[in-house]
Amino acid sequence: MAPYTGIPLSPAELQYLHTSLSQDPPIRPDGRSPTQFRPLVAETDILPSTNGSARICFPDGTEAMVGVKAEVEKTREGGQNVKGEVDGKTGKDEEMGDDSNRSARSGRGWGEWVEIGIEIPGIRDDDALPIFLSAMLTEALLADAGLKDTLWINTRFHWRLYIDILLLSQPLSYPLPLLSLTTHLALLSTRLPSLISERDEDPLFNDDWEASTHLYPRSKADGSSAQRPPITLLVMSVGEMIYFDPSADELAVADAVVALSVTSTSTTDADALPLKLVALRTIDPPSRLTAGGVPNVLSTTSTTGTASTGTTGTGGVLAIREKDQGQSVWRPPRGGVKRAVVGRMIKAVVEKGGVGMEVMAGLAGVET
Amino acid sequence: MQTDRRRLNAPPGGTTPPVFAAPPDTKLHRPTRTRKPDEHRKLFLRTGIVPSASGSAYYEIPPQEPQPTALLVPQRSSLKITCTVHGPRPLPRNAAFSPNLLLSAHVKFAPFATQNRRGYVRDASERDLGAHLETALRGVVIGERFPKSGCEVVLTILEGEEDGWGAGGAEIKGGGWGIMTVLAGCITAASAALVDAGIDCVDLISGGVAAVKDAGKHGGQENAVVVLDPAPSEHDGEITAACVVGYLQSRDEVTEMWMKGDAGAQVQTLIDEAVKAASLVRAVLAEAVKDGVQAKIDEAEDDAAMTGSAKEGKGKSKEVVMTG
């Protein structure tokens, strides 16, 4: 196995994969269509001592579990404003009635109230991968101000949400979509006890779990959530082609890998797009660290090649490798991705009836 | 998370920066953006400043307007980044074989870089920036020309972009937009330093930022405006989305893209504007790289002249010996 990448493929195999993925129509190693996802096993509400939990198992053997815990915490006093501006503002808010509670909440939440911890076996928690993953998931969650404001209880107290993500298996392929989908399910099933104290009293909660409210409130009609937590999808490009849910083998030949986070829009307008993009990051593809192949003309062992090893100096070898440009043998990809390709990826996820909607609908079908 | 056990540290949970009372007769004004939406702040870039490193660069966005003297707390933050590149150098003996250059990036804020003090151990946001930077740079360097070698890109941020306006005691409650400007600066500085170190690259990479400003709240306009190079202190909670790109102009490709926030229907415009910002920065970058190369040529010529004169001197002394 190649060091630093963990890709057990030779340059010839990589070239074969790359060619089959870059032709139109493409052939994926497992016979899926470019937008097709691998089947998965999911269950929610599995941990009794959490506010919400979920487990997802991918067919390649990777499995993740998420537990969401909420704790009441005293809100730290805001900035000491020498001019007393903050004091004036709070006074005004207290005059509002309960009916405007929702509007009084808006903009009150802090991003720090949501904490995501990721544990991946065999990787230290200060390693780049878990930190990158948790940053990606956090910024997608916080892009929607609704979650932060739901955590606001009154001017003195708030909920603190701990989202603990456990990868139970080795990270065989890039674990981002798995962790994101599991987090989505766990947050959908998360419930907070209902509040019975009023205004700025010390919070007192109803101990009836049946009366608890969902963190993402559900519509009464069909029990599905109107607001939904974001999902993060991994999309990769090979040449002009784009692929969803790439497996480890496919990632090994990717030209570019992009993680897109989408969430549902709250508008009821029929013309508006059902999903909106809240975060996007490019991810360093493992293909950049793979070993390049040796062109036939440079091979010293080949009998058919016109190997004139004596005459080609270092400059000559470099020139031949450059001239080949990865046409006859595998060469790790260079440069980045075209803007137009990124645009097509976004469109494929966000558009009506696109991949994002499909995944959201699939996850909504998971029995709680 | 790893804790710093080598030093006596401040109590955990963060310290509060001091708040200075303004003189009674002064009125504090939040800085406003006086630039046009498609105008980038002026920036300064120079290569070859650290002689012991194989490549280095210094990047600064100086304050564009003079600071009012009555205030102690700066009205606008200015960004100052130094970058050093060490390598390409052989991997340690116990490391596994690598057919490519192993590039690693370390980003560290100086403890005094922002209003809230940063510790000495890299925290999560700094590691995250490092991961972004690695993604941006690994696509640019031609790794297969340096087998069995490693290269370290070290960035120190001497002064960071604040997330908001800190003067007057108002607590900074930013959406983390300042860090995006920092990343764009890091990409540009690292690119200049890589060229200075003489590492083969496919193109110069420059970083650019653009943001969607929600003008509906304040300006009364229907459509949100996309602005280049936002300074968070100038936009009070108006920014709804921002995008950083690491852009290769001659290939028209991006190796790094980081977007967050809800840009609505303006996603494509936002990306295009960020690319425009990166192209503006590239002009400065190309000029700085050219200056750096010219300085090296001049130095080499001076050295040649010096050694030439030294040889002549030797010859003369020989002559003296011979005649003697």
XYZ file of C-alpha atoms in Angstrom:
692
model
C 0.000 0.000 0.000
C 1.292 3.396 -0.917
C 2.400 5.440 2.090
C 0.720 8.784 2.940
C -2.327 7.998 0.786
C -3.306 4.465 1.706
C -4.309 3.796 -1.890
C -3.589 0.184 -2.842
C -3.576 0.866 -6.599
C -0.741 0.850 -9.120
C -0.259 3.648 -11.674
C -1.697 1.361 -14.363
C -4.835 0.693 -12.313
C -5.217 4.386 -11.571
C -4.955 5.215 -15.271
C -7.565 2.563 -16.105
C -9.955 3.968 -13.488
C -9.359 7.514 -14.629
C -10.042 6.666 -18.249
C -13.240 4.800 -17.477
C -14.480 7.640 -15.290
C -13.640 10.419 -17.737
C -15.411 8.941 -20.766
C -19.019 9.737 -21.596
C -21.094 7.780 -20.593
C -18.839 6.894 -17.673
C -18.325 3.491 -16.113
C -18.023 3.540 -12.337
C -16.278 0.562 -10.735
C -19.467 -0.497 -8.945
C -21.778 0.196 -11.866
C -23.641 3.124 -10.331
C -24.841 6.159 -12.255
C -22.948 9.416 -11.527
C -25.626 10.710 -9.135
C -26.477 7.401 -7.514
C -25.704 6.826 -3.838
C -24.666 3.595 -2.190
C -27.428 2.012 -0.135
C -27.187 2.584 3.592
C -28.633 1.284 6.830
C -29.885 3.902 9.281
C -31.665 4.034 12.602
C -32.460 6.850 15.006
C -33.239 7.302 18.699
C -30.992 4.468 19.759
C -29.279 5.971 22.798
C -31.712 6.426 25.710
C -29.616 8.923 27.660
C -29.287 11.454 24.868
C -31.648 14.086 23.531
C -31.260 12.646 20.052
C -29.130 10.003 18.402
C -28.627 8.122 15.152
C -26.500 5.450 13.562
C -25.693 4.947 9.884
C -23.872 2.053 8.272
C -22.477 2.276 4.729
C -22.081 -0.880 2.648
C -18.280 -0.503 2.510
C -18.302 -1.229 6.234
C -17.938 2.280 7.612
C -20.272 3.074 10.430
C -20.904 6.184 12.504
C -22.914 7.028 15.567
C -23.980 10.452 16.785
C -25.333 11.489 20.159
C -26.757 14.948 20.836
C -26.833 16.178 24.411
C -28.260 19.486 25.577
C -27.375 21.231 28.816
C -28.678 24.440 30.356
C -25.969 26.975 30.834
C -25.837 30.432 32.320
C -25.252 33.032 29.640
C -22.089 34.979 30.163
C -22.703 38.688 30.544
C -22.305 40.514 27.265
C -19.595 43.039 26.590
C -19.271 45.729 29.191
C -20.471 48.650 27.191
C -19.267 51.896 28.613
C -22.178 53.735 27.084
C -24.773 51.322 28.407
C -26.151 50.573 24.960
C -26.681 46.910 25.730
C -28.692 47.699 28.873
C -31.029 49.926 26.900
C -31.648 47.199 24.358
C -32.533 44.507 26.890
C -34.973 46.829 28.632
C -36.855 47.284 25.396
C -37.052 43.560 24.753
C -38.588 42.827 28.132
C -41.562 45.003 27.317
C -42.529 42.747 24.456
C -45.225 40.192 25.013
C -44.866 36.465 24.712
C -46.283 36.497 21.200
C -43.203 38.362 20.007
C -40.972 35.878 21.781
C -39.879 34.497 18.444
C -38.808 37.872 17.095
C -37.107 38.770 20.370
C -35.080 35.611 20.004
C -33.811 36.380 16.544
C -30.144 37.218 16.500
C -29.758 36.324 20.173
C -27.998 33.034 19.685
C -24.268 32.539 19.728
C -22.325 30.158 17.559
C -20.324 28.995 20.573
C -23.399 27.287 21.999
C -23.046 24.444 19.533
C -20.075 22.166 20.075
C -19.124 19.370 17.726
C -16.648 16.703 18.722
C -15.434 14.095 16.267
C -13.614 10.922 17.154
C -12.000 8.821 14.468
C -10.192 5.648 15.519
C -6.460 5.777 15.002
C -6.339 9.530 14.524
C -5.424 12.037 17.212
C -8.102 14.591 17.986
C -5.781 17.476 17.100
C -5.024 15.955 13.712
C -5.997 17.933 10.629
C -8.772 15.566 9.510
C -11.119 15.685 12.542
C -10.578 19.409 12.943
C -11.330 20.039 9.286
C -14.436 17.838 9.460
C -15.789 19.451 12.603
C -15.178 22.947 11.214
C -17.030 21.981 8.046
C -20.020 20.544 9.929
C -20.139 23.410 12.430
C -20.185 26.146 9.821
C -22.958 24.406 7.935
C -25.041 24.125 11.119
C -24.468 27.709 12.150
C -25.120 29.220 8.731
C -28.793 28.905 9.564
C -29.522 31.402 12.370
C -32.657 29.434 13.353
C -30.736 26.766 15.302
C -28.732 29.273 17.330
C -31.887 31.196 18.253
C -33.741 28.046 19.317
C -31.037 27.522 21.934
C -31.837 30.869 23.552
C -34.003 30.365 26.674
C -34.073 33.817 28.256
C -31.647 36.656 28.819
C -29.847 34.697 31.530
C -29.836 31.106 30.323
C -29.334 29.164 27.133
C -29.026 25.604 25.924
C -25.615 24.289 25.064
C -25.698 21.604 22.437
C -23.020 18.933 22.368
C -22.935 16.899 19.183
C -20.592 13.962 19.618
C -19.743 12.070 16.481
C -18.126 8.661 16.705
C -16.781 6.853 13.693
C -16.985 3.218 14.708
C -14.914 1.817 11.840
C -11.682 2.760 10.167
C -12.014 5.761 7.830
C -11.902 3.675 4.641
C -13.031 6.505 2.385
C -13.431 10.185 3.162
C -15.906 10.029 6.096
C -17.504 13.460 5.654
C -20.825 12.425 4.019
C -21.305 9.578 6.487
C -20.767 11.826 9.508
C -22.926 14.566 8.069
C -25.867 12.308 7.270
C -25.704 10.715 10.730
C -25.619 14.151 12.357
C -28.612 15.177 10.255
C -30.637 12.211 11.478
C -29.588 12.727 15.103
C -30.551 16.406 15.014
C -33.901 15.565 13.408
C -34.691 13.275 16.331
C -33.370 15.698 18.977
C -35.943 16.902 21.472
C -35.655 19.555 24.169
C -37.867 19.501 27.286
C -40.590 22.120 27.144
C -40.213 25.209 29.270
C -42.798 26.036 31.943
C -41.102 28.967 33.653
C -41.725 32.431 32.247
C -39.475 35.131 30.904
C -36.305 35.649 32.923
C -37.012 33.253 35.759
C -34.604 30.417 36.390
C -35.657 27.902 33.752
C -37.960 25.098 34.873
C -38.875 22.319 32.484
C -41.750 19.946 32.053
C -40.589 16.475 33.070
C -43.019 14.828 30.671
C -40.901 13.652 27.745
C -44.042 13.412 25.600
C -44.473 17.184 25.910
C -40.941 17.927 24.716
C -40.444 19.886 21.548
C -38.317 18.952 18.598
C -35.212 21.014 18.029
C -36.268 21.191 14.396
C -40.029 21.691 14.758
C -42.281 19.349 12.807
C -45.346 20.324 10.869
C -48.582 18.957 12.339
C -49.935 17.747 9.013
C -47.595 14.910 8.133
C -45.098 14.895 10.966
C -42.226 15.850 8.707
C -39.903 18.653 9.680
C -40.468 21.975 7.973
C -37.000 23.146 8.905
C -34.246 20.635 8.401
C -30.654 20.448 9.527
C -28.068 20.790 6.765
C -26.501 17.872 4.948
C -23.010 17.812 3.506
C -22.394 15.930 0.287
C -19.097 14.964 -1.261
C -18.816 15.586 -4.982
C -15.782 14.834 -7.116
C -14.837 15.688 -10.651
C -12.828 13.761 -13.206
C -12.328 15.939 -16.241
C -15.744 17.311 -17.115
C -17.682 14.555 -15.352
C -19.003 14.956 -11.802
C -19.725 12.112 -9.391
C -21.668 11.912 -6.147
C -20.811 9.758 -3.156
C -17.394 8.640 -4.465
C -15.905 5.474 -3.062
C -12.286 5.256 -1.927
C -11.145 3.898 -5.312
C -12.808 6.715 -7.198
C -11.341 9.355 -4.887
C -7.895 8.013 -5.754
C -8.209 9.387 -9.296
C -10.238 12.544 -8.570
C -9.181 15.801 -10.192
C -11.000 17.791 -7.523
C -13.152 16.985 -4.502
C -15.708 19.456 -3.201
C -17.882 19.238 -0.087
C -21.200 21.052 -0.393
C -23.539 21.752 2.525
C -27.164 22.427 1.722
C -30.185 23.102 3.856
C -33.860 23.552 3.127
C -35.207 27.035 2.497
C -38.037 28.231 4.684
C -39.953 29.939 1.884
C -43.224 28.449 0.738
C -42.833 30.070 -2.682
C -43.293 27.366 -5.285
C -40.863 28.940 -7.757
C -38.031 29.242 -5.266
C -35.402 26.542 -5.033
C -36.160 24.007 -2.299
C -32.572 23.955 -1.049
C -29.913 26.561 -0.489
C -26.166 26.282 -0.363
C -24.760 27.229 3.045
C -21.152 26.115 2.853
C -18.680 24.878 0.269
C -15.116 23.696 0.645
C -12.619 22.113 -1.661
C -10.888 19.089 -0.194
C -7.366 17.990 -0.977
C -7.818 14.916 -3.205
C -5.636 11.928 -2.247
C -4.802 11.514 -5.952
C -2.235 14.316 -5.706
C 0.056 12.108 -3.632
C -0.134 9.020 -5.862
C 2.897 7.850 -7.786
C 3.050 8.609 -11.492
C 3.735 5.890 -14.071
C 6.844 5.544 -16.209
C 6.259 6.045 -19.952
C 7.192 3.082 -22.104
C 10.002 4.921 -23.867
C 11.728 5.489 -20.541
C 11.387 1.945 -19.310
C 14.755 0.196 -19.087
C 13.258 -3.272 -18.884
C 10.909 -3.104 -21.868
C 11.966 -4.959 -24.983
C 9.596 -3.223 -27.381
C 10.305 0.370 -26.375
C 12.996 2.302 -28.166
C 14.883 2.706 -24.952
C 17.956 4.778 -25.521
C 18.763 5.178 -21.888
C 22.315 6.155 -22.520
C 21.454 9.331 -24.406
C 18.547 10.679 -22.352
C 19.884 12.785 -19.512
C 17.879 14.097 -16.586
C 16.522 16.929 -18.709
C 15.465 14.485 -21.393
C 13.548 12.308 -18.948
C 11.778 15.355 -17.566
C 10.919 16.523 -21.066
C 9.473 13.128 -22.007
C 7.401 12.984 -18.824
C 6.095 16.504 -19.410
C 5.322 15.811 -23.040
C 3.315 12.738 -22.127
C 0.968 14.851 -19.969
C -0.626 11.823 -18.411
C -1.886 10.585 -21.785
C -0.232 7.177 -21.905
C 0.593 6.686 -18.238
C -0.915 7.908 -14.976
C 0.227 11.259 -13.717
C -1.053 12.808 -10.457
C -3.423 15.672 -11.323
C -2.134 19.213 -11.267
C -3.916 22.522 -10.874
C -7.470 22.901 -9.687
C -11.003 22.793 -10.912
C -12.733 25.052 -13.418
C -15.311 27.462 -12.050
C -17.903 26.122 -14.468
C -17.522 22.609 -13.037
C -18.094 23.922 -9.504
C -21.144 25.765 -10.799
C -22.526 22.552 -12.278
C -21.916 20.706 -8.990
C -23.857 23.356 -7.049
C -26.685 23.259 -9.578
C -26.922 19.468 -9.479
C -27.304 19.524 -5.692
C -29.552 22.547 -5.243
C -31.946 22.319 -8.209
C -35.502 21.118 -7.919
C -35.557 17.348 -8.039
C -31.769 17.381 -7.665
C -29.549 15.129 -5.627
C -29.946 17.176 -2.452
C -33.730 16.773 -2.449
C -33.384 13.076 -3.144
C -31.074 12.553 -0.162
C -33.249 14.686 2.144
C -36.319 12.683 1.130
C -34.471 9.418 1.690
C -33.402 10.461 5.182
C -36.896 11.689 6.042
C -38.111 8.142 5.415
C -35.992 6.737 8.242
C -38.293 5.459 10.988
C -37.758 7.012 14.353
C -7.479 18.938 22.637
C -3.854 19.217 23.452
C -3.117 21.662 26.254
C -0.091 23.815 26.615
C 1.854 22.392 29.556
C 5.115 24.197 28.992
C 4.083 27.647 30.101
C 2.142 29.411 32.813
C -1.071 30.137 31.003
C -3.973 32.447 31.491
C -7.080 30.838 33.023
C -9.033 28.647 30.613
C -12.233 29.987 29.143
C -10.601 33.012 27.631
C -9.673 36.380 28.943
C -11.511 39.589 28.243
C -9.682 42.278 26.348
C -9.557 45.655 28.080
C -12.265 48.179 27.345
C -11.228 51.793 27.128
C -13.637 54.572 27.926
C -13.720 57.181 25.218
C -13.150 60.827 26.135
C -16.529 62.303 27.063
C -16.829 64.716 24.170
C -15.845 62.304 21.413
C -18.385 60.282 19.517
C -17.246 56.891 18.326
C -18.049 56.200 14.732
C -17.961 52.795 13.211
C -15.721 52.944 10.157
C -17.610 52.903 6.892
C -16.574 51.530 3.575
C -15.454 54.357 1.345
C -14.186 52.122 -1.425
C -16.293 51.120 -4.384
C -17.790 47.596 -4.176
C -15.290 46.319 -6.746
C -12.258 48.040 -5.280
C -9.598 46.098 -3.387
C -7.632 47.560 -0.520
C -4.047 48.482 -1.347
C -1.592 45.842 -0.308
C 2.129 45.413 0.136
C 4.085 42.297 -0.742
C 7.811 41.627 -0.729
C 9.788 38.417 -1.108
C 13.161 37.311 0.236
C 13.023 38.912 3.678
C 14.238 35.961 5.767
C 17.778 35.051 4.705
C 17.910 31.709 6.548
C 14.800 30.284 4.844
C 14.855 29.067 1.266
C 11.951 31.331 0.440
C 10.014 33.970 2.302
C 7.484 36.722 1.822
C 5.837 39.513 3.769
C 2.248 40.552 3.081
C 0.465 43.514 4.523
C -2.781 45.358 4.054
C -1.864 48.644 5.694
C -4.572 50.902 7.172
C -6.006 52.842 4.273
C -6.965 55.866 6.355
C -5.142 57.600 9.207
C -6.150 56.589 12.706
C -7.874 59.295 14.772
C -5.322 60.123 17.431
C -7.724 60.378 20.377
C -8.364 56.644 20.418
C -6.112 53.950 21.736
C -7.918 51.016 20.171
C -7.361 50.881 16.418
C -10.409 51.672 14.350
C -9.452 49.331 11.548
C -7.378 46.215 11.770
C -4.550 45.806 9.328
C -3.396 42.436 8.160
C 0.271 41.505 8.470
C 1.522 38.067 7.458
C 5.009 36.636 7.163
C 5.627 33.412 5.319
C 8.719 31.243 5.205
C 9.264 28.169 3.061
C 11.765 25.548 4.196
C 12.676 23.053 1.538
C 12.519 21.098 -0.608
C 14.638 19.025 1.711
C 15.051 15.282 2.195
C 12.493 13.477 4.324
C 13.792 12.127 7.624
C 15.469 8.725 7.396
C 12.657 6.879 9.129
C 9.939 8.322 6.875
C 8.309 6.131 4.243
C 9.081 6.574 0.557
C 7.098 9.296 -1.123
C 7.109 9.692 -4.914
C 5.992 13.304 -4.530
C 6.886 16.411 -2.623
C 5.161 16.336 0.774
C 4.013 19.870 1.372
C 2.768 20.849 4.799
C 1.446 24.219 5.875
C 1.415 25.621 9.392
C -0.560 28.731 10.172
C -0.088 30.423 13.530
C -1.483 33.648 14.869
C 0.966 35.540 17.032
C -0.385 35.793 20.613
C -0.854 39.534 20.128
C -2.353 39.313 16.645
C -5.978 39.809 17.600
C -7.854 41.627 20.312
C -8.485 38.380 22.158
C -5.128 36.858 22.987
C -4.154 33.633 21.209
C -2.180 30.918 22.946
C 1.117 29.465 21.795
C -0.311 26.085 20.853
C -2.202 26.120 17.548
C -5.925 26.004 18.162
C -8.634 24.465 15.986
C -9.170 27.479 13.748
C -5.456 27.749 13.005
C -5.204 24.074 12.118
C -8.249 24.474 9.932
C -6.572 27.366 8.109
C -3.506 25.160 7.654
C -5.645 22.443 6.058
C -7.181 24.994 3.678
C -3.774 26.303 2.741
C -2.431 22.815 2.059
C -5.344 22.175 -0.288
C -4.589 25.421 -2.100
C -0.840 24.849 -2.439
C -0.700 21.110 -3.193
C -2.562 21.748 -6.421
C -0.013 24.312 -7.521
C 3.360 22.713 -6.818
C 4.564 20.075 -9.246
C 5.129 17.405 -6.661
C 6.502 14.568 -8.797
C 9.670 16.514 -9.570
C 10.730 16.301 -5.927
C 10.487 12.665 -4.873
C 11.508 11.698 -1.348
C 11.415 15.296 -0.191
C 9.340 17.483 2.037
C 8.609 21.153 2.168
C 7.240 23.199 5.036
C 5.328 26.414 4.590
C 5.153 28.342 7.842
C 2.901 31.364 8.156
C 2.906 33.695 11.100
C 0.121 36.214 11.324
C 1.479 39.252 13.097
C -1.742 41.178 12.956
C -5.028 39.522 12.104
C -8.228 40.850 10.672
C -10.757 41.349 13.461
C -14.215 39.901 13.114
C -15.870 43.177 13.907
C -15.407 46.616 15.269
C -13.892 46.467 18.724
C -13.525 50.115 19.674
C -15.913 51.579 22.234
C -16.302 48.410 24.245
C -18.815 46.743 21.963
C -18.271 43.027 22.064
C -17.138 41.574 18.800
C -19.764 39.096 17.674
C -18.587 38.294 14.228
C -19.526 35.493 11.968
C -15.921 34.502 11.417
C -15.570 36.577 8.265
C -12.218 38.067 9.269
C -10.508 34.696 9.039
C -11.424 34.469 5.357
C -9.448 37.606 4.541
C -6.582 36.088 6.518
C -6.730 32.906 4.425
C -6.677 34.878 1.179
C -3.625 36.770 2.433
C -1.944 33.509 3.466
C -2.464 32.009 0.000
C -0.934 35.015 -1.738
C 1.999 35.236 0.668
C 2.681 31.495 0.445
C 2.637 31.644 -3.349
C 5.233 34.419 -3.383
C 7.400 32.515 -0.899
C 7.167 29.267 -2.926
C 8.383 31.107 -6.013
C 11.146 32.696 -3.945
C 12.202 29.225 -2.794
C 12.416 28.109 -6.413
C 9.883 25.289 -6.161
C 8.300 24.352 -9.474
C 4.708 25.507 -9.715
C 2.134 25.285 -12.496
C 1.138 28.910 -11.987
C 1.101 31.718 -9.471
C -1.798 31.323 -7.071
C -3.484 34.351 -5.600
C -6.168 34.553 -2.947
C -9.276 36.698 -3.180
C -12.333 37.276 -1.001
C -15.791 38.540 -1.813
C -18.845 38.859 0.397
C -22.561 39.259 -0.015
C -23.674 42.309 1.888
C -27.290 42.372 2.930
C -28.156 45.959 2.039
C -31.856 45.411 2.642
C -31.502 46.075 6.363
C -29.626 49.326 6.062
C -29.602 50.565 2.512
C -33.213 49.828 1.751
C -32.333 48.108 -1.519
C -33.984 44.929 -2.604
C -30.970 43.109 -3.931
C -27.957 42.198 -1.868
C -24.668 43.663 -3.058
C -21.522 41.657 -3.642
C -18.409 43.463 -2.414
C -14.764 42.610 -3.026
C -12.329 42.334 -0.144
C -14.707 43.051 2.759
C -13.255 44.509 5.951
C -15.508 43.069 8.696
C -15.118 46.152 10.882
C -16.755 48.228 8.178
C -19.772 45.985 7.797
C -21.770 45.693 11.003
C -23.455 42.321 10.789
C -24.381 42.981 7.189
C -22.340 40.195 5.669
C -24.476 37.147 4.994
C -22.025 35.059 2.996
C -18.395 35.171 1.982
C -16.165 33.217 -0.359
C -12.396 32.767 -0.586
C -10.754 31.376 -3.695
C -7.207 30.413 -4.516
C -7.130 31.198 -8.220
C -4.701 30.234 -10.978
C -5.257 32.950 -13.526
C -3.389 31.587 -16.519
C -5.161 28.217 -16.223
C -8.495 29.767 -15.113
C -8.808 27.226 -12.327
C -9.368 27.329 -8.585
C -7.467 24.994 -6.275
C -9.128 26.231 -3.130
C -12.635 27.461 -2.592
C -14.232 28.114 0.770
C -17.677 29.560 0.935
C -19.892 29.910 3.945
C -23.138 31.612 4.715
C -26.339 31.943 2.785
C -25.667 33.669 -0.518
C -29.118 32.901 -1.870
C -29.316 33.233 -5.615
C -26.017 35.070 -5.762
C -23.732 32.054 -5.362
C -22.270 32.210 -8.854
C -21.820 35.996 -8.681
C -20.067 35.591 -5.345
C -17.590 33.074 -6.795
C -16.957 35.262 -9.833
C -16.352 38.331 -7.671
C -13.938 36.403 -5.439
C -12.071 35.339 -8.568
C -12.024 38.964 -9.672
C -10.488 39.939 -6.323
C -7.870 37.218 -6.767
C -7.012 38.522 -10.248
C -6.529 42.017 -8.809
C -4.193 40.597 -6.150
C -2.295 38.662 -8.803
C -1.094 41.894 -10.411
C 0.626 42.821 -7.134
C 1.906 39.264 -6.683
C 3.471 39.117 -10.154
C 5.111 42.485 -9.592
C 6.507 41.417 -6.197
C 7.866 38.161 -7.649
C 9.481 40.083 -10.506
C 11.107 42.489 -8.032
C 12.333 39.556 -5.973
C 13.945 37.909 -8.997
C 15.500 41.212 -10.081
C 16.964 41.669 -6.593
C 18.457 38.157 -6.773
C 19.988 38.856 -10.204
C 21.472 42.112 -8.978
C 22.906 40.357 -5.960
C 24.420 37.630 -8.134
C 25.951 40.237 -10.429
C 27.404 42.073 -7.454
C 28.858 38.828 -6.161
C 30.357 38.056 -9.539
C 31.894 41.501 -9.691
C 33.271 41.079 -6.180
C 34.839 37.694 -6.891
C 36.166 39.042 -10.180
C 37.901 41.905 -8.430
C 39.183 39.525 -5.755
C 40.732 37.349 -8.481
C 42.342 40.381 -10.040
C 43.701 41.276 -6.640
C 45.151 37.791 -6.322
C 46.711 38.041 -9.718
C 48.292 41.354 -8.802
C 49.697 39.981 -5.619
C 51.147 37.075 -7.583
C 52.708 39.540 -9.951
C 54.161 41.336 -6.988
C 55.553 38.071 -5.720
C 56.986 37.273 -9.120
C 58.601 40.620 -9.534
C 59.814 40.388 -5.946
